[in-house]
XYZ file of C-alpha atoms in Angstrom:
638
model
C 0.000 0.000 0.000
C 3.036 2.281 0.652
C 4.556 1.821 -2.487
C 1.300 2.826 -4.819
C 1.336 6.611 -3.791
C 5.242 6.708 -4.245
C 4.852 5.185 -7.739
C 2.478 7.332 -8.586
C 4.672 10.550 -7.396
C 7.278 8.734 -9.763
C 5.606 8.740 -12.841
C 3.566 12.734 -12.441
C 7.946 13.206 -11.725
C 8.752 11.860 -14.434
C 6.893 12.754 -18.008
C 9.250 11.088 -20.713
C 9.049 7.661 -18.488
C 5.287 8.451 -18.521
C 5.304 8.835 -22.408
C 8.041 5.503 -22.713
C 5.658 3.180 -21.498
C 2.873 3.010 -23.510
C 5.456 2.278 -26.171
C 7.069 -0.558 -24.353
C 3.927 -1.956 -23.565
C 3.039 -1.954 -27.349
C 6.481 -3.529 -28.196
C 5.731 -6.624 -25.631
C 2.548 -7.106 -27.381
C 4.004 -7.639 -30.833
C 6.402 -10.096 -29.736
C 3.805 -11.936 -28.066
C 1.947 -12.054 -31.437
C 5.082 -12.904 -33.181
C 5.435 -16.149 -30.836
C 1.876 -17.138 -31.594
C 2.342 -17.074 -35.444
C 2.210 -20.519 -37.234
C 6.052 -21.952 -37.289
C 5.652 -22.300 -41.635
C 6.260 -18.980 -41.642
C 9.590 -18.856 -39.244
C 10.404 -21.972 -41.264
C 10.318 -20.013 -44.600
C 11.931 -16.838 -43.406
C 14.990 -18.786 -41.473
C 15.135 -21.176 -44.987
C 15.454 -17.823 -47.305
C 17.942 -16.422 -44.650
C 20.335 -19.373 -45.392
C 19.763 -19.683 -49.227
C 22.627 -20.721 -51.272
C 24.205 -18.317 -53.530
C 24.420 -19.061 -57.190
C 28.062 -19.530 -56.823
C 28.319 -21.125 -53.736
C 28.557 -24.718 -55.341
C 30.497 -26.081 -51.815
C 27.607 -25.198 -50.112
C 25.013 -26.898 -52.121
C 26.736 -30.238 -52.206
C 27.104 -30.151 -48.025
C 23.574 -29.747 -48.372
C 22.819 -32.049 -50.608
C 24.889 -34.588 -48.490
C 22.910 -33.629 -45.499
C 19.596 -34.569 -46.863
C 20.786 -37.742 -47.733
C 21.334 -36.922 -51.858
C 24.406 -38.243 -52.044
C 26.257 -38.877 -54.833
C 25.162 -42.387 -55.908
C 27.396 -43.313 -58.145
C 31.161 -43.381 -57.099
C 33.950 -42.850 -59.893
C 35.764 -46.492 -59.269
C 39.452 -46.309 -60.214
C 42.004 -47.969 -61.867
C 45.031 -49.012 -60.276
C 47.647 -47.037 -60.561
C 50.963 -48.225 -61.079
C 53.320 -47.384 -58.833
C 56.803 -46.640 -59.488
C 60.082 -48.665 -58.429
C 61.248 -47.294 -55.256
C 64.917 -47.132 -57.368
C 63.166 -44.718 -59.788
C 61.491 -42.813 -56.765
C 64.935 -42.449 -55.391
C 66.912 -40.962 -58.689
C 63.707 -38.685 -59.294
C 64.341 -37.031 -55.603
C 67.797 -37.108 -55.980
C 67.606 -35.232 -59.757
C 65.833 -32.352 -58.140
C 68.117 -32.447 -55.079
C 71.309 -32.499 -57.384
C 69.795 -29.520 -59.566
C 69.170 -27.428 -56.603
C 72.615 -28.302 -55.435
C 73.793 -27.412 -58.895
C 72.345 -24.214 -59.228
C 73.809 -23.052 -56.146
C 77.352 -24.455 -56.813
C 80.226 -22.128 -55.996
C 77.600 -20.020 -54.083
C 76.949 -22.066 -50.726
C 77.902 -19.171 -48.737
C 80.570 -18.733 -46.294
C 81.078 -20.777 -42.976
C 79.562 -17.981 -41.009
C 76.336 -17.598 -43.169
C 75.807 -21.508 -43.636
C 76.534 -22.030 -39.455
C 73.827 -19.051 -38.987
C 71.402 -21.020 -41.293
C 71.471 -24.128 -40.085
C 71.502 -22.718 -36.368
C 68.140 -20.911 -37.307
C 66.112 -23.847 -38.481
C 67.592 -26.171 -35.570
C 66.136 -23.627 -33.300
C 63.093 -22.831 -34.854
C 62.277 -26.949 -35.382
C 63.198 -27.445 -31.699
C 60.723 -24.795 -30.463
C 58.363 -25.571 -33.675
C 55.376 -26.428 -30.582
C 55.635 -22.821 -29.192
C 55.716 -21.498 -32.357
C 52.858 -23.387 -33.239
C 50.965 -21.625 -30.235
C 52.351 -18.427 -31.170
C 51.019 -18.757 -35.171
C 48.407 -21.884 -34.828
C 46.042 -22.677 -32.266
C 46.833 -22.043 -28.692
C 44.532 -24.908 -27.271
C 46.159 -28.159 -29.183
C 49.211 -29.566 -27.248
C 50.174 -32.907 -29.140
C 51.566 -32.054 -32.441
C 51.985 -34.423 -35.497
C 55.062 -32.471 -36.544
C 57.889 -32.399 -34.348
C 61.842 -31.717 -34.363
C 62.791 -35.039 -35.794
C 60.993 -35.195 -38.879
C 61.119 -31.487 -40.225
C 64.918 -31.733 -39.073
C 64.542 -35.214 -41.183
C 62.682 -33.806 -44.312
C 64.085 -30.080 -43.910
C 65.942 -29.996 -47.077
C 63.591 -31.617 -49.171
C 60.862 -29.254 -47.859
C 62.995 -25.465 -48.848
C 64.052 -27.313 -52.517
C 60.386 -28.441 -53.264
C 58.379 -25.120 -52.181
C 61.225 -22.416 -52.805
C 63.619 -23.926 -55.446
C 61.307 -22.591 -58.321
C 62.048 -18.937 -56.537
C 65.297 -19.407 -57.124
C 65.040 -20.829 -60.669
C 62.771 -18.097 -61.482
C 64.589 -14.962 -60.175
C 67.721 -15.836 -62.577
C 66.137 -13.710 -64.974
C 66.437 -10.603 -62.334
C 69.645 -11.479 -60.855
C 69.961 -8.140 -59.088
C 66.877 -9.731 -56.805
C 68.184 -13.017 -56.137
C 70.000 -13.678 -53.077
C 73.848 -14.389 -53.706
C 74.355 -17.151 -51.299
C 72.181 -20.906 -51.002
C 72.513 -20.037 -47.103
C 70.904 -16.354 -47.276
C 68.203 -17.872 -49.582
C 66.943 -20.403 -47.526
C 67.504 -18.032 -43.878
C 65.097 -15.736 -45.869
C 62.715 -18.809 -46.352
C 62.188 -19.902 -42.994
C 59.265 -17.607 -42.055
C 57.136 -18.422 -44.687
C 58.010 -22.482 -44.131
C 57.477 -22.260 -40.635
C 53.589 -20.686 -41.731
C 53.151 -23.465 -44.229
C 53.809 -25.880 -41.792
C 52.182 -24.855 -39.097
C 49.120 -23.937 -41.388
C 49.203 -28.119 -42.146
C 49.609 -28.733 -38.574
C 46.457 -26.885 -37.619
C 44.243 -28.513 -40.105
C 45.760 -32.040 -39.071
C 45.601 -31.600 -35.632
C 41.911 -30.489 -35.677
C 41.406 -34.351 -37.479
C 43.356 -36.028 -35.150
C 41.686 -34.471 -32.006
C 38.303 -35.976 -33.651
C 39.766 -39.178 -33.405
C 42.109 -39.247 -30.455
C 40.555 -42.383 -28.197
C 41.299 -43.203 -24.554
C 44.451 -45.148 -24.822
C 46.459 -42.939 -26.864
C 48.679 -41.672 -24.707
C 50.355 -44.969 -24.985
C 50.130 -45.339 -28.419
C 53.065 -43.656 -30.743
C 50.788 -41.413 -32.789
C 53.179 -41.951 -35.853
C 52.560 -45.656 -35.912
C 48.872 -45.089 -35.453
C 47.349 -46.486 -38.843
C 44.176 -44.549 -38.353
C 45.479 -41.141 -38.817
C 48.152 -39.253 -40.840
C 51.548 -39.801 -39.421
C 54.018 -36.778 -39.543
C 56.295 -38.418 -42.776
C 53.347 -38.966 -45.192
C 52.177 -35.256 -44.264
C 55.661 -34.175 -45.367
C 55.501 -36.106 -48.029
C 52.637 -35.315 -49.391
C 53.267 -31.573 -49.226
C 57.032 -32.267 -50.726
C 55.128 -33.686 -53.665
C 52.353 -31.710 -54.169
C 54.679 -28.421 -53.736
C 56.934 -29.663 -56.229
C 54.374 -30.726 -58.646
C 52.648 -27.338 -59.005
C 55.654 -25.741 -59.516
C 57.379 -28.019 -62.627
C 53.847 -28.722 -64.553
C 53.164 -27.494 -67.708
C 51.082 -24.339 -68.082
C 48.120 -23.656 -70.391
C 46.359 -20.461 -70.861
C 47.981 -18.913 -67.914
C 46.417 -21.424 -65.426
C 47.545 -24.985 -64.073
C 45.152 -27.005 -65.244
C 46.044 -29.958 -63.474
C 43.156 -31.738 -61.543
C 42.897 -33.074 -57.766
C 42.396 -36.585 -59.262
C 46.054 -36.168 -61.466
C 47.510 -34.694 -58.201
C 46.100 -37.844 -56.336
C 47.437 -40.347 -58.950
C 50.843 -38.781 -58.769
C 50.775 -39.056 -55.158
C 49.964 -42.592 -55.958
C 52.420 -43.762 -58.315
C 55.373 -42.333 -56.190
C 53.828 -44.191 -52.799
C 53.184 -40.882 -50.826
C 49.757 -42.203 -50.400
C 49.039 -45.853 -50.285
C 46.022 -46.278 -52.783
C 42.805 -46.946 -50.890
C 40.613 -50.227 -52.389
C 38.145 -48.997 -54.718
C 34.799 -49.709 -51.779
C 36.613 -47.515 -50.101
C 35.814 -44.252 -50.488
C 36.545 -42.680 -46.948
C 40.019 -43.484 -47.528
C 39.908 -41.684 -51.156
C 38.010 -38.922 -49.065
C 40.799 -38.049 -46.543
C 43.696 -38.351 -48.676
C 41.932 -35.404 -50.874
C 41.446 -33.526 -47.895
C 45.202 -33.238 -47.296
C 46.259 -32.158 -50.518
C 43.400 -29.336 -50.771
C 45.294 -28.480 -47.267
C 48.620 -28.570 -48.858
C 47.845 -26.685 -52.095
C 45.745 -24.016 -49.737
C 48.947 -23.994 -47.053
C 51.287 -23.155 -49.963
C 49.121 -20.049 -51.328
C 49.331 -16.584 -50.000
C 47.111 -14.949 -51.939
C 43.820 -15.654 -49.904
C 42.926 -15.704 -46.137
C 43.804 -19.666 -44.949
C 41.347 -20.584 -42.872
C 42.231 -22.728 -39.398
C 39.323 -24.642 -39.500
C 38.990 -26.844 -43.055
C 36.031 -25.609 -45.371
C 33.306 -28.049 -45.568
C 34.011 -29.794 -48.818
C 31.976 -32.847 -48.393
C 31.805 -36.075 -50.525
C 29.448 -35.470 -52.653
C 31.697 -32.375 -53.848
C 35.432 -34.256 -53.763
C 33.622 -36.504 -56.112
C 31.628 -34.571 -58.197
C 34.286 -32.363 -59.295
C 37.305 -34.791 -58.483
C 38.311 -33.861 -62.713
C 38.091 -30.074 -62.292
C 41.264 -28.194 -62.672
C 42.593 -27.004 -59.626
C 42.288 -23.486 -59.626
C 38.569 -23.666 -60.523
C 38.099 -25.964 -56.888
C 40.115 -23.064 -55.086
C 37.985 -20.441 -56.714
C 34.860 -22.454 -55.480
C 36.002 -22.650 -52.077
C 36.805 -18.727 -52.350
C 33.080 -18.085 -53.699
C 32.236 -20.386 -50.461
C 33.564 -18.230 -48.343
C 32.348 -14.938 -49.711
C 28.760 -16.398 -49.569
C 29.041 -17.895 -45.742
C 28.135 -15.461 -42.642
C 30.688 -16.519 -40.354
C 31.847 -14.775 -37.494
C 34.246 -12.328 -38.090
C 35.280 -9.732 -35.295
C 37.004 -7.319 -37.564
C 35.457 -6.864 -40.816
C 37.115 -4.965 -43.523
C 35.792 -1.130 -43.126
C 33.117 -1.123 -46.516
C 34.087 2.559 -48.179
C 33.163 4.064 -51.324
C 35.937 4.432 -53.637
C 37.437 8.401 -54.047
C 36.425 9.518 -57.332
C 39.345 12.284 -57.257
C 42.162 11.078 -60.390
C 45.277 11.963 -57.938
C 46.382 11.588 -54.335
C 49.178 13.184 -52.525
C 51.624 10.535 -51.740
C 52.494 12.352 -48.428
C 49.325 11.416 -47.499
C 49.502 7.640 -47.627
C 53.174 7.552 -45.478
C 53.025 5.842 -42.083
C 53.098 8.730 -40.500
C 50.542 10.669 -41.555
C 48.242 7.023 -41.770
C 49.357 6.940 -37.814
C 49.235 10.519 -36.589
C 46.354 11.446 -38.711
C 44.304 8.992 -39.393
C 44.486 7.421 -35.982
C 44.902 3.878 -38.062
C 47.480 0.993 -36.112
C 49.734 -0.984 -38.696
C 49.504 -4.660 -38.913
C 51.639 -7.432 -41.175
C 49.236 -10.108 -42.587
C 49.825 -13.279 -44.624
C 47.153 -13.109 -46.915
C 47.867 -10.699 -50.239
C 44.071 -9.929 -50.743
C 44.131 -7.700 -47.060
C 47.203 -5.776 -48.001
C 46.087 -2.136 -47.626
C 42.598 -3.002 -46.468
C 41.265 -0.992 -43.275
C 39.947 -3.300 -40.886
C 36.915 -1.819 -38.110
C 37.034 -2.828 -35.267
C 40.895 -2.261 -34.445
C 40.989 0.709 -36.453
C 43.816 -1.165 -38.524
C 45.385 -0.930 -41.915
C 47.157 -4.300 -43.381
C 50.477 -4.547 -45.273
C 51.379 -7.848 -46.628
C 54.728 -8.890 -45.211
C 55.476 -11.905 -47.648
C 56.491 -10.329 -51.266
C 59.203 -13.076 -51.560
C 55.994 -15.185 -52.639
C 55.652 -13.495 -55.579
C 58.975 -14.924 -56.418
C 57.582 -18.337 -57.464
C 55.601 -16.348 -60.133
C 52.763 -19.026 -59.864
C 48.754 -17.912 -59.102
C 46.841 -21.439 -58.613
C 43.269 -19.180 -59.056
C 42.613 -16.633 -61.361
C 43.828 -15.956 -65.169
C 45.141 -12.897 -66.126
C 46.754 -11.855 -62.871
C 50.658 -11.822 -63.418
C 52.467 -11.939 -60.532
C 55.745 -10.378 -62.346
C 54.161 -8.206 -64.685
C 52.699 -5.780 -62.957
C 51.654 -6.591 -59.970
C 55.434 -7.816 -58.339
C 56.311 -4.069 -59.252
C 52.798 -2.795 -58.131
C 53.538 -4.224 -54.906
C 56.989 -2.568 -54.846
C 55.415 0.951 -55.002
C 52.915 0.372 -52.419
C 55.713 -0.181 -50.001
C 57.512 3.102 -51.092
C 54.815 4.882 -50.735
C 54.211 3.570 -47.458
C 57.594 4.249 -46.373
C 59.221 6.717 -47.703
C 60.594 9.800 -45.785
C 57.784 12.621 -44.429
C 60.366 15.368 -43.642
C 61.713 17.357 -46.823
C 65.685 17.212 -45.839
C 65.259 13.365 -46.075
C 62.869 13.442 -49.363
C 65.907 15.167 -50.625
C 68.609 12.571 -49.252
C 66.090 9.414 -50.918
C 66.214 11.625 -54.440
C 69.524 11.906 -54.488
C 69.886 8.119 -53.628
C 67.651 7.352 -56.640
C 69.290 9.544 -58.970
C 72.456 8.000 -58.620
C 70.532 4.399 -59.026
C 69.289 5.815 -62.353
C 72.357 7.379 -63.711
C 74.986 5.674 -65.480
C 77.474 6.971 -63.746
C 76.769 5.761 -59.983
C 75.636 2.758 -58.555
C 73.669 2.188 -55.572
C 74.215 -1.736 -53.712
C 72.606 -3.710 -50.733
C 75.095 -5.537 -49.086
C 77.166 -5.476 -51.963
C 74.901 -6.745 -54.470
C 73.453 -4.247 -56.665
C 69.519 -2.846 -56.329
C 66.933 -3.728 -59.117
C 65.752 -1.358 -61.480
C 61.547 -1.545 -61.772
C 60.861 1.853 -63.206
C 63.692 4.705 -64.938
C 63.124 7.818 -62.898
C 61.241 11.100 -64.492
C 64.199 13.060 -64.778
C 66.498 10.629 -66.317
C 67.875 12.749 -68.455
C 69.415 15.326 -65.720
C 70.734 12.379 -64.133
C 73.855 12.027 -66.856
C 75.251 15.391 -65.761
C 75.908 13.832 -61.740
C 79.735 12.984 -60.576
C 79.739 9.464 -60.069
C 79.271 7.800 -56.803
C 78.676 4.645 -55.284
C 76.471 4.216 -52.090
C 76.165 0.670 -50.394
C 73.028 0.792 -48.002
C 72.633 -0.399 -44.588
C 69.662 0.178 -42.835
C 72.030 0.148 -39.174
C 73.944 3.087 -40.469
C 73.278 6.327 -41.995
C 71.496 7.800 -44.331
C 69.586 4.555 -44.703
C 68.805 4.405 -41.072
C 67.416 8.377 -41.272
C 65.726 7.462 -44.644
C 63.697 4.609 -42.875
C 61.648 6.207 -39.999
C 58.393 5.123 -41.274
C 59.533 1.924 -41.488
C 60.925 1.712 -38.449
C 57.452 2.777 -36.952
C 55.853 -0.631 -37.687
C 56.260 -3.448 -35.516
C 57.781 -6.915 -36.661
C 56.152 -8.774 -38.568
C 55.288 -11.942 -36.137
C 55.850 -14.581 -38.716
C 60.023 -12.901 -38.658
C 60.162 -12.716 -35.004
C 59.074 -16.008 -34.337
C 61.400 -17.627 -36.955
C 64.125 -15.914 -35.613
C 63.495 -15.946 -32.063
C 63.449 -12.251 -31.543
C 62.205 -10.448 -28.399
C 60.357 -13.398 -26.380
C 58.139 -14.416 -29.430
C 55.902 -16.747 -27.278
C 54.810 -13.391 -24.852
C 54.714 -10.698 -27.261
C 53.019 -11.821 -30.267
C 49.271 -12.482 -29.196
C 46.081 -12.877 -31.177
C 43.805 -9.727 -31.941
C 40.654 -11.173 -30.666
C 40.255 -15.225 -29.042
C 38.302 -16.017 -32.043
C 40.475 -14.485 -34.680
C 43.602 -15.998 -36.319
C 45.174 -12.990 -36.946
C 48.871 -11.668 -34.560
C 50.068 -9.031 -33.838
C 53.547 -7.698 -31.763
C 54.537 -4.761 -30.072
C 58.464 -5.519 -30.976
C 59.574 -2.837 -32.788
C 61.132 -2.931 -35.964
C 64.346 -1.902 -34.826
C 65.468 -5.621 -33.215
C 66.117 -6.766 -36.960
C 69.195 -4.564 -36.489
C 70.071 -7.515 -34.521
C 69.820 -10.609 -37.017
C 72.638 -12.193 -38.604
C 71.750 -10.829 -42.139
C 68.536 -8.981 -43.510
C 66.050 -11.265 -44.606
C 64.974 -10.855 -47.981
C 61.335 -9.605 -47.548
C 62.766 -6.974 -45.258
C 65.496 -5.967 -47.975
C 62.404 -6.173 -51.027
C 60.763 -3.387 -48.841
C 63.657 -1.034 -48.380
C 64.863 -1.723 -51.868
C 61.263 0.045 -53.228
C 62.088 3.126 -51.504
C 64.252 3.358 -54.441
C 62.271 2.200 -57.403
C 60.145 5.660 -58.292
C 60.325 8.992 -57.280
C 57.210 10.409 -56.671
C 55.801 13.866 -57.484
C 53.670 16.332 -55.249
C 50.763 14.387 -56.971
C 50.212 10.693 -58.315
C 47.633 9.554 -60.279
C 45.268 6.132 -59.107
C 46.087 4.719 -62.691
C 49.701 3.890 -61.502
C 48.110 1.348 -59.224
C 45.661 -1.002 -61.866
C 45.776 -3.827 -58.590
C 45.413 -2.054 -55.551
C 44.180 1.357 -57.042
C 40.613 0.487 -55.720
C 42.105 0.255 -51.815
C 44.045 3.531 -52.332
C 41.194 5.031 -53.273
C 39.125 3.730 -50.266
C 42.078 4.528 -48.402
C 41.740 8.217 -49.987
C 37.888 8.225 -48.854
C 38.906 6.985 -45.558
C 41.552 10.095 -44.678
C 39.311 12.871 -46.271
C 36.137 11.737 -43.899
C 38.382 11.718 -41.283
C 37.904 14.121 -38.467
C 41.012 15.336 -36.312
C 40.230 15.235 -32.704
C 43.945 16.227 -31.245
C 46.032 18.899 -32.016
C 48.732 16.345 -32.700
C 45.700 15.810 -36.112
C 45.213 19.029 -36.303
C 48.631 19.365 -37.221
C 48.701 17.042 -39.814
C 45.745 17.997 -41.349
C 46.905 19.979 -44.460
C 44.412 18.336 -46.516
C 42.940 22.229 -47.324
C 46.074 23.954 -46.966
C 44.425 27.594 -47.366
C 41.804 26.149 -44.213
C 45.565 25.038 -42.184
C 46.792 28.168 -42.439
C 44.101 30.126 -41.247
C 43.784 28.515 -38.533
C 46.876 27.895 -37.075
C 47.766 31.860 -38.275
C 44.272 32.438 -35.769
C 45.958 29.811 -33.294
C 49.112 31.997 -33.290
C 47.823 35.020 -32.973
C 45.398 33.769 -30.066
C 48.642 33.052 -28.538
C 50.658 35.518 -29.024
C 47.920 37.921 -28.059
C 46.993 35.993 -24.441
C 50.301 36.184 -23.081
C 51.177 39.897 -24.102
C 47.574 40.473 -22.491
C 48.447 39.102 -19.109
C 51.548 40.732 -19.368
C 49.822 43.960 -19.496
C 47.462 43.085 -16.971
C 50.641 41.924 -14.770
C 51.853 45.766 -15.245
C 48.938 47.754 -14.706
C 48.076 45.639 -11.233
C 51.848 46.416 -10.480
C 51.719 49.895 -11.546
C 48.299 50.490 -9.067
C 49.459 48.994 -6.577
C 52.864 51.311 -6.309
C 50.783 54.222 -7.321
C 48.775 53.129 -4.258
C 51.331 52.629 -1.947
C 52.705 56.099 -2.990
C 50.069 57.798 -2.270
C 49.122 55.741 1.195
């Protein structure tokens, strides 16, 4: 009885709760209707929620696996002949003794080869903490471990990175000089690859793990993939890919050829033909492999579904069409994702300032954190969320020259040299007296008079200069860089503000990899570090990704404006970057600072800023006076 008069006092106190209520009241009603409706029609609207694309033909399979449409009629092999074990033997040793051969006379020097191998013993001993550092965090009992990649290690950097080296003979001016820097620069990317396998075998193996396992020897366990035939397996299907022919710009090899290959050299052990699980899993592994091996597109932890029905339906499909179907798969399926790419319309302006697009000015500016990734398709992508922009810290892939999914797309020609300028432009100097040093540096590059070296090997040429013509008139001069030492060190401050990539620290075991690099989110694959970028200072030699970006610095001097066409590949995420910085609002005066975008709007303000504060303290100096001044004249006359 108390509390009626006091609610009543509440609500005559209180008008907008008075006018909320009704409203809520009405809201409670329509749910209550919603509830009562017949369940066809939730039924209908939760079916045309989850209706398969057009494209999505991974997705219709699964589904037509889980309503029991199966394929029906299993593709029965032939068995394949396998090869002699002798012939098996002097095919691995051929490509072992051509690798060998290549790099004859050019093994390096004790120092560099005792640095190599040091590096990959280390990183293979502590491969399980840099599994939780890169992989999964949760999964303790690893397929891989120190004995076999220590077993298979140099049959792993010949099959996946030999066709690099083959394939940058053309540019010798990029190619490492030495077998031992060439495979030190490797061991990032072949510590991802692997680990990337190890994820997506580990998940399978923790589906199966029974009771007694812990005294069971997992690589003599006949019901899963033991850690040699996964090494195998990638050995061969790496080193297929890279030696097949090539037809209309695309492999057009199929997963069933891959299989059969596998096969005849006894990687696999060919299932019976009523046995179709068997056929089943040993596809699974190579789509892992051929997905592991590709940096082009986001790898997924967890294994898309690619059922049966699918495997078998398209078994004779070239390869790159199954990737692009698993990529179309993806597009279509609403997963979780804590940090979506930031959607922005694309700047319809024909020029940028490249000042604007430095690290700098993306940091101090536009408020936006940097972040290495290992996927090509993020590279300059803003991500919401974190507030993050991307840069792709693996162009040594493009080395291999080889895109397993689209046509057309060159990985040389233009987009290898595309990639170069993105990384100048991200880079390059912000102050004027150092713009001015970095000309210079290029000018000499591009005149035939000077010559500008890394390490003592001489820096590719991707684009002649503007003003080559004016360059002919310089003295000669030749300028080694080294990014410890000046000018190089002064020339690289934006570079410098990024943090390691955490693929390079963990390889190398820089700056407690296993506490600094963490995940951005529980549920997200992606790392990140806070070691700085200076710690590579410390390494034994530069690796080669880190050299590729400090090398662009000196492929193109760039005016006071550029124009979007310069950039056919990423020109469309330059230009969202573009709409990104001019909808930007500064909120510190650290932004305000760097907010020249309307230079005639900068300096009337910060002309009003100075005279505002020029004007306050002569002000309170005159105050100061005239209080002074009163109070003598009032003393005087006291």
């Amino acid at each position: 009885m108390d509390n009626a008069p006091r609610d009543a006092e509440t609500e005559a106190s209180s008008p907008q709760l008075a006018r909320v209520l009704p409203e809520l009241i009405e809201t409670l009603q329509r749910l209550i209707e919603a509830q009562k409706r017949p369940s066809d029609d939730s039924t209908q609207s939760v079916s045309q929620r989850f209706q398969r694309g057009p494209q999505d033909l991974v997705g219709k399979a699964l589904d037509e696996e889980f309503h029991g449409e199966q394929l029906k009629n299993i593709p029965k092999w032939g068995e394949v002949q396998t090869l002699s074990l002798k012939t098996i033997d002097e095919e691995n040793d051929a490509c072992i003794a051509k690798y060998e051969e290549f790099w004859k006379g050019r093994e390096g020097t004790a120092t560099e080869i005792e640095t190599t191998n040091k590096v990959y013993q280390s990183a293979f001993e502590r491969f399980q903490d840099l599994y939780h550092c890169l992989g999964w965090r949760e999964n303790e009992d690893l397929t891989l471990n120190y004995d076999y990649l220590c077993k298979h290690r140099h049959f792993l950097t010949e099959s996946i990175f030999a066709i690099e080296a083959y394939r940058m003979k053309r540019l010798p001016r990029l190619q490492e000089p030495t077998r031992a820097s060439f495979e030190y620069s490797r061991l990032p990317r072949l510590l991802l690859i692997l680990i990337r396998i190890e994820s997506r075998q580990n998940m399978q193996n923790k589906c199966r793990r029974t009771t007694d396992d812990s005294t069971t020897n997992r690589d003599d366990n006949n019901e899963g993939m033991n850690a040699s035939t996964i090494l195998a397996v990638l050995i061969q299907v790496a080193r297929t890919i890279d030696r097949v022919s090539w037809a209309d710009g695309l492999n057009q090899m199929s997963l069933q050829e891959l299989l059969r290959i596998c096969y005849s050299h006894r990687v696999l052990e060919q299932p019976r033909s009523n046995d179709p699980e068997r056929q089943y899993e040993h596809m699974q592994l190579l789509t892992d492999c051929l997905m592991a091996l590709d940096f082009t597109h986001r790898f997924r932890e967890i294994r898309p579904p690619l059922s049966r029905t699918f495997y078998f339906r398209y078994l004779e499909e070239p390869i790159h069409k199954i990737l692009d179907m698993i990529i179309a798969h993806d597009q279509n399926s609403r997963g979780i994702d804590h940090f979506k790419q930031l959607r922005l319309q694309e700047s319809a302006s024909p020029t940028f300032i490249p000042e604007h697009f430095t690290i700098q000015y993306l940091q101090d500016f536009g408020n936006l954190e940097i972040e290495w990734t290992d996927c090509l398709d993020e590279h300059l992508k803003i991500y919401s969320g974190r507030n993050a922009i991307r840069i792709f810290a693996h162009p040594t892939f493009f080395y291999n020259c080889i895109d397993l999914f689209r046509e057309g797309r060159d990985y040389v020609e233009p987009i290898f040299k595309e990639l170069s300028l993105t990384y100048a432009l991200l880079f390059r100097p912000s102050s004027k007296r150092k713009l001015n040093t970095l000309n210079k540096l290029i000018m000499v590059k591009n005149s035939s008079h000077g010559c500008v070296t890394f390490a003592g090997h001489e820096t590719p040429h991707f684009y002649r200069a503007r003003k080559y013509g004016e360059y002919e008139n310089m003295a000669a001069e030749n300028i080694d860089l080294d990014i410890s030492r000046s000018p190089t060190k002064g020339l690289l401050d934006n570079f410098f503000r990024c943090s390691l990539p955490p693929s390079l620290q963990a390889a190398f075991n820089i700056s407690q990899p296993t506490k600094m690099i963490q995940k951005t989110h529980s549920r997200d694959q992606h790392k990140t570090t806070q070691a700085t970028m200076h710690q590579i200072l410390a390494l034994a030699s530069c690796p080669e990704d880190i050299k590729f970006m400090v090398i662009s610095l000196l492929q193109r001097d760039f005016g006071e404006f550029e124009a979007f066409q310069t950039f056919p590949y990423f020109g469309s995420r330059l230009r969202q970057l573009k709409t990104y910085l001019d909808t930007h609002q500064p909120r510190t005066w650290l932004q305000l600072w760097r907010d020249d975008r309307d230079i005639r709007a900068w300096w009337m303000f910060w002309t009003f800023v100075g005279f505002v504060c020029s004007i306050i303290p002569a002000c309170i100096v005159v105050a100061i006076l005239q209080t002074v001044y009163f109070a003598r004249f009032h003393y005087m006359t006291v």
